[in-house]
Coordinates of C-alpha atoms and ligand atoms in Angstrom, one line a residue:
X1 CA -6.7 -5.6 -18.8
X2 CA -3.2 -4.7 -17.1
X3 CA -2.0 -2.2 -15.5
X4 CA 1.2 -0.4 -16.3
X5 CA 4.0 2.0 -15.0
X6 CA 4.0 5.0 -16.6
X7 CA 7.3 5.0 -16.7
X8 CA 8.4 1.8 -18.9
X9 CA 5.8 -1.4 -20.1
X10 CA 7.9 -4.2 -18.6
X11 CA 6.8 -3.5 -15.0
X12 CA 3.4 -4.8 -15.4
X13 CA 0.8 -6.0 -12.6
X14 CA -3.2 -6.7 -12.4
X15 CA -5.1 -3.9 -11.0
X16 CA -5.4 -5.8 -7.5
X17 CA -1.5 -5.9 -7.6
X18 CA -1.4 -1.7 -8.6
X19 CA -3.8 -1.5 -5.6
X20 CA -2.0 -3.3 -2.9
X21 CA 1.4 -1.5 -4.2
X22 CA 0.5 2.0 -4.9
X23 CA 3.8 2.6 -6.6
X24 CA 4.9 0.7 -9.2
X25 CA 8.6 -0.7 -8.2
X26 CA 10.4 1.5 -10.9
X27 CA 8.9 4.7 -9.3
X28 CA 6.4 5.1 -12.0
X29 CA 2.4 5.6 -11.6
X30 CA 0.2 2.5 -12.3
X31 CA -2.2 2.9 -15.4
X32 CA -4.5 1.1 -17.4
X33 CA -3.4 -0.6 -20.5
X34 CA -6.0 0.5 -22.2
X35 CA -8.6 2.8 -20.7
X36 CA -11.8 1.0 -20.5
X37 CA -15.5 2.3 -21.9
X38 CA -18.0 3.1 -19.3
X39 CA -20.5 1.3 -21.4
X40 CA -23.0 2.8 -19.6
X41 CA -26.0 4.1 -21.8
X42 CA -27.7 7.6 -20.8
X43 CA -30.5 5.8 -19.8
X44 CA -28.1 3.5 -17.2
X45 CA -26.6 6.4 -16.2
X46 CA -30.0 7.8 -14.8
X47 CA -31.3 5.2 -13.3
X48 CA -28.7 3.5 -11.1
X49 CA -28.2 4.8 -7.5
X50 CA -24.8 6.1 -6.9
X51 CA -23.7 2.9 -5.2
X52 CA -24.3 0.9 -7.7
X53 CA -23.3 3.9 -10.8
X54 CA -19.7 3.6 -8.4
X55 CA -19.8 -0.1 -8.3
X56 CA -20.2 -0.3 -12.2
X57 CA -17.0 1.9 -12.5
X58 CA -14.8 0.4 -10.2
X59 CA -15.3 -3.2 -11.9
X60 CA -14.4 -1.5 -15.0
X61 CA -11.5 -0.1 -13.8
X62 CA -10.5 -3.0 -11.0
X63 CA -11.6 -5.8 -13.2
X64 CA -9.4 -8.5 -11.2
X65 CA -11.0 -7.8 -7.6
X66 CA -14.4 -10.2 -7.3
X67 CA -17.7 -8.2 -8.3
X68 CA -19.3 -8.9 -4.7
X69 CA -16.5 -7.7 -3.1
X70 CA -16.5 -4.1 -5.0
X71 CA -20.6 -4.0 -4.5
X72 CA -19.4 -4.9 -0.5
X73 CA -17.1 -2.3 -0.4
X74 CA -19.2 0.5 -2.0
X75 CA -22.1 -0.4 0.3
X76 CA -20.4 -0.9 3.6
X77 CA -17.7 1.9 3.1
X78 CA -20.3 4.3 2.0
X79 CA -23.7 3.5 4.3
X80 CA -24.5 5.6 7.7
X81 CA -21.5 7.4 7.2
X82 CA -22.2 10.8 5.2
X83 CA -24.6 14.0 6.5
X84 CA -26.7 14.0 3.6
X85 CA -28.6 11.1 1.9
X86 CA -27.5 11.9 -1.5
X87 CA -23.7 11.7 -0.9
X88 CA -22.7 14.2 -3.4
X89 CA -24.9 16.8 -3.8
X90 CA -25.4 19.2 -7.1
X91 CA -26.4 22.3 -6.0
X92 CA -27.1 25.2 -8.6
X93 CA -25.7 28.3 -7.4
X94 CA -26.2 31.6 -9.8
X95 CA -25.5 30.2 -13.3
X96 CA -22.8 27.4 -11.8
X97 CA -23.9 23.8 -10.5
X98 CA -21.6 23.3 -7.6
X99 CA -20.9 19.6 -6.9
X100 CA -20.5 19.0 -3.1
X101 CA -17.8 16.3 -2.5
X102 CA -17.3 17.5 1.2
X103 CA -20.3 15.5 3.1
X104 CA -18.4 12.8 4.4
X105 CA -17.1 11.6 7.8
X106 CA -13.8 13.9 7.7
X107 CA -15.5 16.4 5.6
X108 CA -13.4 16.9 2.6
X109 CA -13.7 15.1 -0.7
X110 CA -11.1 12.5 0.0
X111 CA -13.6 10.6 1.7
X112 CA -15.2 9.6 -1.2
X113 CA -12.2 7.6 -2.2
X114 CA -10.8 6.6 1.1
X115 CA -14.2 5.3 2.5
X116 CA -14.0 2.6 0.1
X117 CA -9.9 2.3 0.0
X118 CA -9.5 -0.1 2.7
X119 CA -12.0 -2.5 1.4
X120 CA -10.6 -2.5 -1.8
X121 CA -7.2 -3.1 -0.3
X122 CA -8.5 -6.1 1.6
X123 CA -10.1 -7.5 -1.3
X124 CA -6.6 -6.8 -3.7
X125 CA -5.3 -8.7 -0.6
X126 CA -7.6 -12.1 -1.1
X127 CA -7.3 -11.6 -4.9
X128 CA -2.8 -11.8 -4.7
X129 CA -3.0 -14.8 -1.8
X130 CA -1.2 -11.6 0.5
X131 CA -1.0 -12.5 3.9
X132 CA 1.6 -10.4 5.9
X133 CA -0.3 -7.2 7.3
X134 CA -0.6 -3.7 4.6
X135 CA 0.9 -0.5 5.8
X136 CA -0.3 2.3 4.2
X137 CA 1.8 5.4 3.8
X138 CA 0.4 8.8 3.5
X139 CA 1.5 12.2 2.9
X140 CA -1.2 15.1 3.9
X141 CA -1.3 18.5 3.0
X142 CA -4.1 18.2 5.2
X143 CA -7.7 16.1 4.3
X144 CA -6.1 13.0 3.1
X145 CA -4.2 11.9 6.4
X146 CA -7.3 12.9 8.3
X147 CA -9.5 10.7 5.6
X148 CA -7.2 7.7 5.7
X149 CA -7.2 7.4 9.4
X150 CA -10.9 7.4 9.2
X151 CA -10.9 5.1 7.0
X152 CA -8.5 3.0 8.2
X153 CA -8.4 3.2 11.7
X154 CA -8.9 -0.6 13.1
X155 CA -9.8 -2.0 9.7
X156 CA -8.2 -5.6 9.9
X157 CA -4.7 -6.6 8.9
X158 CA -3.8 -3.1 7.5
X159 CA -2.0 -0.3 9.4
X160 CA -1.9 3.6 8.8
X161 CA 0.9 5.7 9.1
X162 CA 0.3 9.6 8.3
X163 CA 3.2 12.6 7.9
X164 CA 1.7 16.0 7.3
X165 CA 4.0 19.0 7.2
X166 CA 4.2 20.8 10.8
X167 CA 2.6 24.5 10.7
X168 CA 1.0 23.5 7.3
X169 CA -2.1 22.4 7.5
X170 CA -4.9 24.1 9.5
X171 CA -5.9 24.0 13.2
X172 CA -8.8 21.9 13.1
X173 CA -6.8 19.8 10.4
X174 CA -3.8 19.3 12.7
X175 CA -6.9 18.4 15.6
X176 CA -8.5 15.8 13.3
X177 CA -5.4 14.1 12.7
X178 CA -3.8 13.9 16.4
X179 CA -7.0 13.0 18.0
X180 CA -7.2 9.5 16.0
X181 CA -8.4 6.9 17.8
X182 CA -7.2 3.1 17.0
X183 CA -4.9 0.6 17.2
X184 CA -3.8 0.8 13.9
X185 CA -2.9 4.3 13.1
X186 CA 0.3 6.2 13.8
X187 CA 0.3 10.2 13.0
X188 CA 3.7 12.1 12.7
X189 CA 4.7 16.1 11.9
X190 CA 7.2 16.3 10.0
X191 CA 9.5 19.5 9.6
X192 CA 9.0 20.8 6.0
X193 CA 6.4 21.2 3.6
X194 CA 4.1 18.6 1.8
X195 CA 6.3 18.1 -0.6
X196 CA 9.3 17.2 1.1
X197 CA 6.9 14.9 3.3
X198 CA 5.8 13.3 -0.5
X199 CA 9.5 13.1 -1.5
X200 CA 10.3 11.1 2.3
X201 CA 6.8 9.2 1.5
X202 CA 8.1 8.1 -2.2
X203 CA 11.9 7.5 -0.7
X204 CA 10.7 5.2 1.9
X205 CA 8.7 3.1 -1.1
X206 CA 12.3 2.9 -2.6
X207 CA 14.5 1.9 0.3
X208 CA 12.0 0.1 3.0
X209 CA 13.6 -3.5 3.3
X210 CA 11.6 -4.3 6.7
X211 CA 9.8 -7.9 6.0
X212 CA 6.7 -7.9 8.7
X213 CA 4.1 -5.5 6.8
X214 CA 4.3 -4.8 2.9
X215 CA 3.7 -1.1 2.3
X216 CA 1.0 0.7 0.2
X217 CA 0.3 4.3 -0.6
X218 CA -3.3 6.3 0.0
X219 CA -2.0 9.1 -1.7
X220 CA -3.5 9.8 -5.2
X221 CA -1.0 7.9 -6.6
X222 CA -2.7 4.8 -5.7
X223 CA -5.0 4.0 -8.8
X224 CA -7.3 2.8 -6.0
X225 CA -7.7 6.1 -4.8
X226 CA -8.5 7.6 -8.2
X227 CA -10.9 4.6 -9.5
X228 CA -13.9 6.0 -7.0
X229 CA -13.2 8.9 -8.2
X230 CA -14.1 9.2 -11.5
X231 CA -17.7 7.7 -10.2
X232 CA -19.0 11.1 -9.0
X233 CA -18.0 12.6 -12.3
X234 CA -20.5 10.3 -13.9
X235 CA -22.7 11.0 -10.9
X236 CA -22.8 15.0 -11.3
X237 CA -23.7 14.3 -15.0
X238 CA -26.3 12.1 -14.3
X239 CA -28.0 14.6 -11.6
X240 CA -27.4 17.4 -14.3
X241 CA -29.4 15.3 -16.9
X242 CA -32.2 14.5 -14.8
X243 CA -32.8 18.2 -14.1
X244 CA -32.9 18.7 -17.4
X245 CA -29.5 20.7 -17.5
X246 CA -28.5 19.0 -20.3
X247 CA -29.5 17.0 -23.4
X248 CA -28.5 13.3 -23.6
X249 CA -24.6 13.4 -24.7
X250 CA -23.9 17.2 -24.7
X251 CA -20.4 18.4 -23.1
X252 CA -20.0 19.6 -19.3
X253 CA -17.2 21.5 -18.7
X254 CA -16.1 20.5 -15.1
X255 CA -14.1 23.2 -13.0
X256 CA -11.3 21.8 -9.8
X257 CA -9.8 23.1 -7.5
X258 CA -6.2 21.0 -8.0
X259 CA -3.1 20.9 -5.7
X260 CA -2.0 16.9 -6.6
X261 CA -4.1 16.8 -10.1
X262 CA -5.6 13.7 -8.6
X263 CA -9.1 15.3 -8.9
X264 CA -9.2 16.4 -12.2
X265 CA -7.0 13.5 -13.2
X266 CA -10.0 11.1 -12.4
X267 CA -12.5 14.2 -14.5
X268 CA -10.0 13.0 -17.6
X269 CA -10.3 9.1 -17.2
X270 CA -13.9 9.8 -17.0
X271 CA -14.2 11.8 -19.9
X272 CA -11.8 9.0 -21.8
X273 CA -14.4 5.9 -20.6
X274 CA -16.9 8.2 -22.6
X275 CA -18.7 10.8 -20.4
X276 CA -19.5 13.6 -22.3
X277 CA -16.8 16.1 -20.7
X278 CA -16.0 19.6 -22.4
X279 CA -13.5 21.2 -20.6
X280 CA -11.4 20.6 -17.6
X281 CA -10.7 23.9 -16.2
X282 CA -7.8 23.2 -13.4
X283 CA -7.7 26.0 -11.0
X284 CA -4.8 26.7 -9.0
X285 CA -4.0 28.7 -5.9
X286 CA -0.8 31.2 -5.4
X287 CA 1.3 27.8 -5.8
X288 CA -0.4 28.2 -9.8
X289 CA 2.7 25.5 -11.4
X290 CA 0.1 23.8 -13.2
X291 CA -1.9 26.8 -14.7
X292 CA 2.0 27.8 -15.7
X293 CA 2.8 24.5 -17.1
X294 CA -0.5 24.4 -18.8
X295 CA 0.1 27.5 -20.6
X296 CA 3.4 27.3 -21.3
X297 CA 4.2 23.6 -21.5
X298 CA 6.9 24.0 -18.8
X299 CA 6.8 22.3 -15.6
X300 CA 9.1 24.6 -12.9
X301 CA 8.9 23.9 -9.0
X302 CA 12.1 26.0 -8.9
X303 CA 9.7 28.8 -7.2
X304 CA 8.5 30.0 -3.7
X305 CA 6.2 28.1 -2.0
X306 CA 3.8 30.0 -0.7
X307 CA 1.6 29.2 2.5
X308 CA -1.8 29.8 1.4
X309 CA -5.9 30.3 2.6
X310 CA -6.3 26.5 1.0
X311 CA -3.5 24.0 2.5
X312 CA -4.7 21.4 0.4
X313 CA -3.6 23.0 -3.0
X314 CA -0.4 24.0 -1.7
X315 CA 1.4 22.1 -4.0
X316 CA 4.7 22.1 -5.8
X317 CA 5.4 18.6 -7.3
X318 CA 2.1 17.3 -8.6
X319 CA 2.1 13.8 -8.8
X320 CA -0.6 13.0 -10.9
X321 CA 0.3 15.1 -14.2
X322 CA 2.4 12.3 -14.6
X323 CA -1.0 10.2 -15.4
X324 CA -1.6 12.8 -17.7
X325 CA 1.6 12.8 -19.7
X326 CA 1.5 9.4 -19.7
X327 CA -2.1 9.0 -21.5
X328 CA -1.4 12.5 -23.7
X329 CA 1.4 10.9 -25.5
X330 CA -0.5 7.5 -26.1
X331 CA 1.7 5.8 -23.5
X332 CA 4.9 7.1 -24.2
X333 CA 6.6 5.8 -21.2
X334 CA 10.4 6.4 -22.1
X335 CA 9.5 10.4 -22.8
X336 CA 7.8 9.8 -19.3
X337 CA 10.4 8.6 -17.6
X338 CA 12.7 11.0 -19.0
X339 CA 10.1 14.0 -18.1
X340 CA 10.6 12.6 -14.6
X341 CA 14.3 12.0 -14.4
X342 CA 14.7 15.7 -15.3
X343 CA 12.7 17.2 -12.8
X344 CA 14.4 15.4 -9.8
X345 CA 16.9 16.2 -11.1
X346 CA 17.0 19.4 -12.5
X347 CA 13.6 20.9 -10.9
X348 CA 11.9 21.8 -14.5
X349 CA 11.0 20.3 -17.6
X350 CA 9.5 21.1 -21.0
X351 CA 7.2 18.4 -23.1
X352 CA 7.0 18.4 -26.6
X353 CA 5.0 21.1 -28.3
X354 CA 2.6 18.6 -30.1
X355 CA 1.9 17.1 -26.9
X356 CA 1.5 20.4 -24.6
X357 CA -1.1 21.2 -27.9
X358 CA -3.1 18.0 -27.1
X359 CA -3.5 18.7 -23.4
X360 CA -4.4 22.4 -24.4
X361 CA -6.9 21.1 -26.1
X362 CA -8.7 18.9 -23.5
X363 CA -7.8 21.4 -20.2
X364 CA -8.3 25.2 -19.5
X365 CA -6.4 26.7 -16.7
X366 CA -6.2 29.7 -14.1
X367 CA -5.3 31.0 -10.9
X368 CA -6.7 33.0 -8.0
X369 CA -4.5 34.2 -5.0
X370 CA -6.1 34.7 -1.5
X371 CA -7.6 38.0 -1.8
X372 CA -9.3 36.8 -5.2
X373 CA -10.5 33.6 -3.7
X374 CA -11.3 35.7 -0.2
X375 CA -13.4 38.2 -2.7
X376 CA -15.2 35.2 -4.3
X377 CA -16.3 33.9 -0.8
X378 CA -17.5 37.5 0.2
X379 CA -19.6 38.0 -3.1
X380 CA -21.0 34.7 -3.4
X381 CA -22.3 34.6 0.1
X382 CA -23.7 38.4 -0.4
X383 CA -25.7 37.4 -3.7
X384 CA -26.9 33.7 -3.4
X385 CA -26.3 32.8 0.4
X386 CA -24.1 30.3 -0.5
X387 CA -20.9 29.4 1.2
X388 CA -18.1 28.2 0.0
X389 CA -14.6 26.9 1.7
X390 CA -11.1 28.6 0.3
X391 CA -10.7 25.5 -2.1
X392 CA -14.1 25.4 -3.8
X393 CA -13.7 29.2 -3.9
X394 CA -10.4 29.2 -5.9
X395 CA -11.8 27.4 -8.4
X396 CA -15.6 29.7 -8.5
X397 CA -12.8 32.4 -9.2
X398 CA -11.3 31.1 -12.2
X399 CA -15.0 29.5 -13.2
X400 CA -16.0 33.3 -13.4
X401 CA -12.6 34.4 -15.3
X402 CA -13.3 31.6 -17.3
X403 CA -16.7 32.2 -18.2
X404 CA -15.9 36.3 -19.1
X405 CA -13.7 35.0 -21.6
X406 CA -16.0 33.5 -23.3
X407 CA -14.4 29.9 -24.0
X408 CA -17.2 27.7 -23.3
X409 CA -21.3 27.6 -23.0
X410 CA -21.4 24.6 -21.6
X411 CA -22.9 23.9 -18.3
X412 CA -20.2 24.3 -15.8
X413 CA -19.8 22.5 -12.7
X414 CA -17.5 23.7 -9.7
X415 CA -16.6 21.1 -7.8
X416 CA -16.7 22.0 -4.4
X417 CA -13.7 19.9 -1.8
X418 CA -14.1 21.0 1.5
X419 CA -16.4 22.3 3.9
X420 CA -16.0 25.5 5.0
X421 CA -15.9 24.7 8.5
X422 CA -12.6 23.1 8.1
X423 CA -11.7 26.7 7.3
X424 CA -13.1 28.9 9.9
X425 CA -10.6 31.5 10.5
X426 CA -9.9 31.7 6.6
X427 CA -14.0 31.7 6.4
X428 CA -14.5 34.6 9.0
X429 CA -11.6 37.1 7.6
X430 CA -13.1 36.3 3.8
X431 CA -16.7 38.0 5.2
X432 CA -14.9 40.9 7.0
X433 CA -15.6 39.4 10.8
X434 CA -13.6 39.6 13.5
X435 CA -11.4 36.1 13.4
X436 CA -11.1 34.0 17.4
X437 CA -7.6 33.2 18.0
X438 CA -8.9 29.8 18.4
X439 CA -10.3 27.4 15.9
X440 CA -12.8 26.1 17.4
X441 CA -14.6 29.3 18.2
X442 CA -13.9 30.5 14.9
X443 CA -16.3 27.6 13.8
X444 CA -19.1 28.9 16.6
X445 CA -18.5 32.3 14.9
X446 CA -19.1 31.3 11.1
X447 CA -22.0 29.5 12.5
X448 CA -23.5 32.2 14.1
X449 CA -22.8 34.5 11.9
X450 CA -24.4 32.4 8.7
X451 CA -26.9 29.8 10.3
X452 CA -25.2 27.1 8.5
X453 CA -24.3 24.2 10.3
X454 CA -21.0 22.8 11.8
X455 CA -20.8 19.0 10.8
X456 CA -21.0 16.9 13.6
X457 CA -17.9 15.3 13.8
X458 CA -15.8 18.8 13.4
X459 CA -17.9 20.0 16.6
X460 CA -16.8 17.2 18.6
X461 CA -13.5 17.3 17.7
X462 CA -12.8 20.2 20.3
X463 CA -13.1 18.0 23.6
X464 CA -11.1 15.3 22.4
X465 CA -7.5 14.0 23.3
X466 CA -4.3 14.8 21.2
X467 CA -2.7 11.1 21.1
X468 CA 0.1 11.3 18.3
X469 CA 3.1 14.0 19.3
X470 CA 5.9 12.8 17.4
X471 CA 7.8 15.6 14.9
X472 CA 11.0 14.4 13.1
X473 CA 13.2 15.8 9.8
X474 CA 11.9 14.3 6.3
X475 CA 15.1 12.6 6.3
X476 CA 14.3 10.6 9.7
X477 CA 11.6 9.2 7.9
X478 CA 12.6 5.7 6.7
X479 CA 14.3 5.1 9.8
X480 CA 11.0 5.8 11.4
X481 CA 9.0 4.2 9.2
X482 CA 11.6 0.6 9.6
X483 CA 11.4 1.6 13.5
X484 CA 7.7 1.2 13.8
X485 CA 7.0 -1.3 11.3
X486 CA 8.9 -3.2 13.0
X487 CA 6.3 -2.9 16.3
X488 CA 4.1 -5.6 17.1
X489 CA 1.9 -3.2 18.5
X490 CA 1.2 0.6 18.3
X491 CA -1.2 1.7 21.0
X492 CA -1.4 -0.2 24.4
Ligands
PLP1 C1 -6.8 17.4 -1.7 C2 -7.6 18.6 -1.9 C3 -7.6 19.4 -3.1 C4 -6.7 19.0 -4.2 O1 -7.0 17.8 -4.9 P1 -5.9 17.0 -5.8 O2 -6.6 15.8 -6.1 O3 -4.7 16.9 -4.9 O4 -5.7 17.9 -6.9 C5 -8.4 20.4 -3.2 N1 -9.2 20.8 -2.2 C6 -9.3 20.1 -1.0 C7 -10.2 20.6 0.1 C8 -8.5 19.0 -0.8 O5 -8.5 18.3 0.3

């Protein structure tokens, strides 16, 4: 199997050369020739462990990296490094099964791809004969830069450089970041919002000419990222069958909380390698350009961007729709490509009305603003003592809208991205307490105030040194990026 640009079928590469690259050379998203089957029967599906249910996916997907190495990577990225012993909890809460994605070592759901990421890298690396050090290149709204520094911090022969938009992602976000230890990892502000820090990201991948590291992306357009993905899809439906949820084969609608559609994107490459999905429901924040798009079938980031409760979703351009067009029109690349050339350079663009018909019929779609999402958070924790961070609670809001309108009587699964202590202040003002000016008490607060607790790594985070200060314009950025790369060495 090769992979593809979405963009046009003459840039072609294995899937250990759409790893190591991120971004295929014309600027398109790598994808799969063909999507491959699961082949996993439901009696497979209930019996492997998640290491190895990940494992078998990943080979599907990755065919070209050596079988060992995936099993390494799943077992050594994975092991001793998550709260709970299940990694990814299913959790039934009033009629809803909430999957937790959040009990990793930065606490968000990235972790569950970019525990693994480095390992894959390394093993895309031995597979392409690379031998000149990986520099990977990472725009945040937030949890990803936090999750690839984790991840990659001193991991050999790969470097991590992260840009996250100054005064837009949380406190205790900002603290995770700049606190990085490692030799490897360089952590810059830069002075816009995630999506001109994407746009600098993507126009470094165009220009960079330095020759001493070759660069590669963590961001979701990496198909590396996505592949580990679409393994706790599988995973949720496998927990929901053996609690006798659901009968072998029947739909599950799956609800997420999207900003870059990477999430859902890997809920759709599931459901296409044969897991029984219903309905993607893709629920969006005040920045709601996708639930538009979805029910219009117009794509317009000509619009306010609005600083919301959940950072992570804040969101104008996202990157991964372009998967989705891509697979939607049966791998129309040129009407891709065109799609794409219009919205740099015009800001908007309209698909075809057969194909906004076929995504209709495959997603549902809706929004909730703060105070919705703040409301959600309130009632939740009132009625089942559950608590839920600003993300996961956007999309419980437009679970319930979605649910009064009747569409569906499927199971329904929220899939839940963050923990809420990464959230505090947002968390305390959602249940009507007084909100610390700090961060850091405002996690004491939520934890005295619920009895939940504080993940161990977020507690610590409060006595530990700041280490990365630099702020620049998003067009210093491939001068910075050349500047650096160009460093033998990046912390004494
Ligand atoms: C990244 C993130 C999202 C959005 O996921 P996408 O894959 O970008 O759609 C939602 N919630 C949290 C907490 C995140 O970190």
């Amino acid at each position: 199997m090769h992979y593809l640009s979405t963009r046009s079928h003459q840039e072609t590469a294995t899937s250990a050369e759409a790893v190591l690259r991120g971004l295929a050379p014309d600027g398109g998203l790598y994808v799969p020739e063909t999507i491959p089957a699961a082949e996993l029967s439901d009696a497979a599906l209930i019996s492997l462990d998640q290491y190895a249910l990940t494992a078998h996916i990943l080979k599907k997907l990755l065919p070209d990296l050596p079988a060992a190495a995936v099993e390494d990577a799943v077992r050594e990225g994975y092991s001793g490094k998550f709260e709970t012993e299940d990694l990814t909890p299913t959790v039934q809460v009033d009629k809803a099964h909430v999957l937790e994605l959040y009990h990793g070592p930065t606490s968000a759901f990235k972790d569950m791809a970019l525990c693994l990421l480095p390992r894959l890298i390394a093993a895309s690396c031995a597979a392409c004969g690379v031998k000149e050090d990986v520099l990977v290149l990472t725009a945040t709204s937030g949890d990803t830069g936090k999750a690839a520094l984790a991840g990659f911090a001193d991991a050999p022969h790969t470097r991590v450089m992260v840009f996250y938009p100054e005064g837009g992602v949380s406190e205790v976000q900002r603290a995770q970041m700049v606190t990085q230890e490692g030799k490897n990892v360089c952590v810059c502000a830069v002075r816009g919002n995630f999506d001109d820090a994407q746009r600098g990201v993507k126009e470094v991948f165009a220009q960079f000419k330095g020759t001493r590291v070759r660069l590669s992306s963590a961001n979701s357009i990496n198909i590396g990222r996505l592949a580990p993905q679409v393994a706790y899809y599988f995973k949720a439906y496998a927990d929901l069958r053996k609690k006798g949820v659901v009968k072998a084969g029947a739909p599950v609608d799956f609800i997420v909380p999207t900003g870059n559609f990477g999430n859902i994107l890997a809920g759709y490459l599931a459901k296409r390698m044969g897991l029984p999905v219903g309905t993607l429901v893709c629920a969006s924040n005040e920045n709601d350009v996708l639930t538009e798009f979805l029910q219009t079938g117009v794509y317009d980031r000509r619009r306010t961007f609005h600083k919301t409760a959940s950072p992570s979703m804040d969101i104008l351009v996202s990157s991964n729709l372009e998967r989705l067009l891509y697979f939607a029109s049966d791998g129309d690349a040129e009407l891709v490509a065109s799609l794409m050339h219009k919205l740099t350079e015009t800001g908007v663009y309209r698909i075809p009305e057969e194909l906004h018909k076929r995504i209709r019929s495959e997603f549902a779609c809706g929004k909730a603003d703060d105070p919705a999402a703040f409301d959600a958070i309130r009632r939740v924790w009132a009625k089942e003592r559950y608590l839920m961070d600003p993300h996961t609670a956007v999309a419980w809001r437009v679970y319930e809208g979605y649910r009064a309108a009747g569409q569906s009587e499927n199971p329904a699964v929220v899939l839940s991205t963050a923990s809420p202590y990464k959230f505090a202040p947002a968390m305390l003002e959602a249940l009507g307490l007084p909100v610390p000016e700090s961060g850091f008490d405002a996690m004491e607060e939520l934890h005295g105030a619920t009895g939940t607790p504080i993940p161990k790594p977020l507690a610590a985070l409060k006595y530990k040194k700041e280490l990365h200060r630099d702020v620049i314009e998003p067009s210093a950025m491939l001068s910075y990026v050349e500047r650096k790369a160009e460093q033998v060495r990046w912390a004494e």
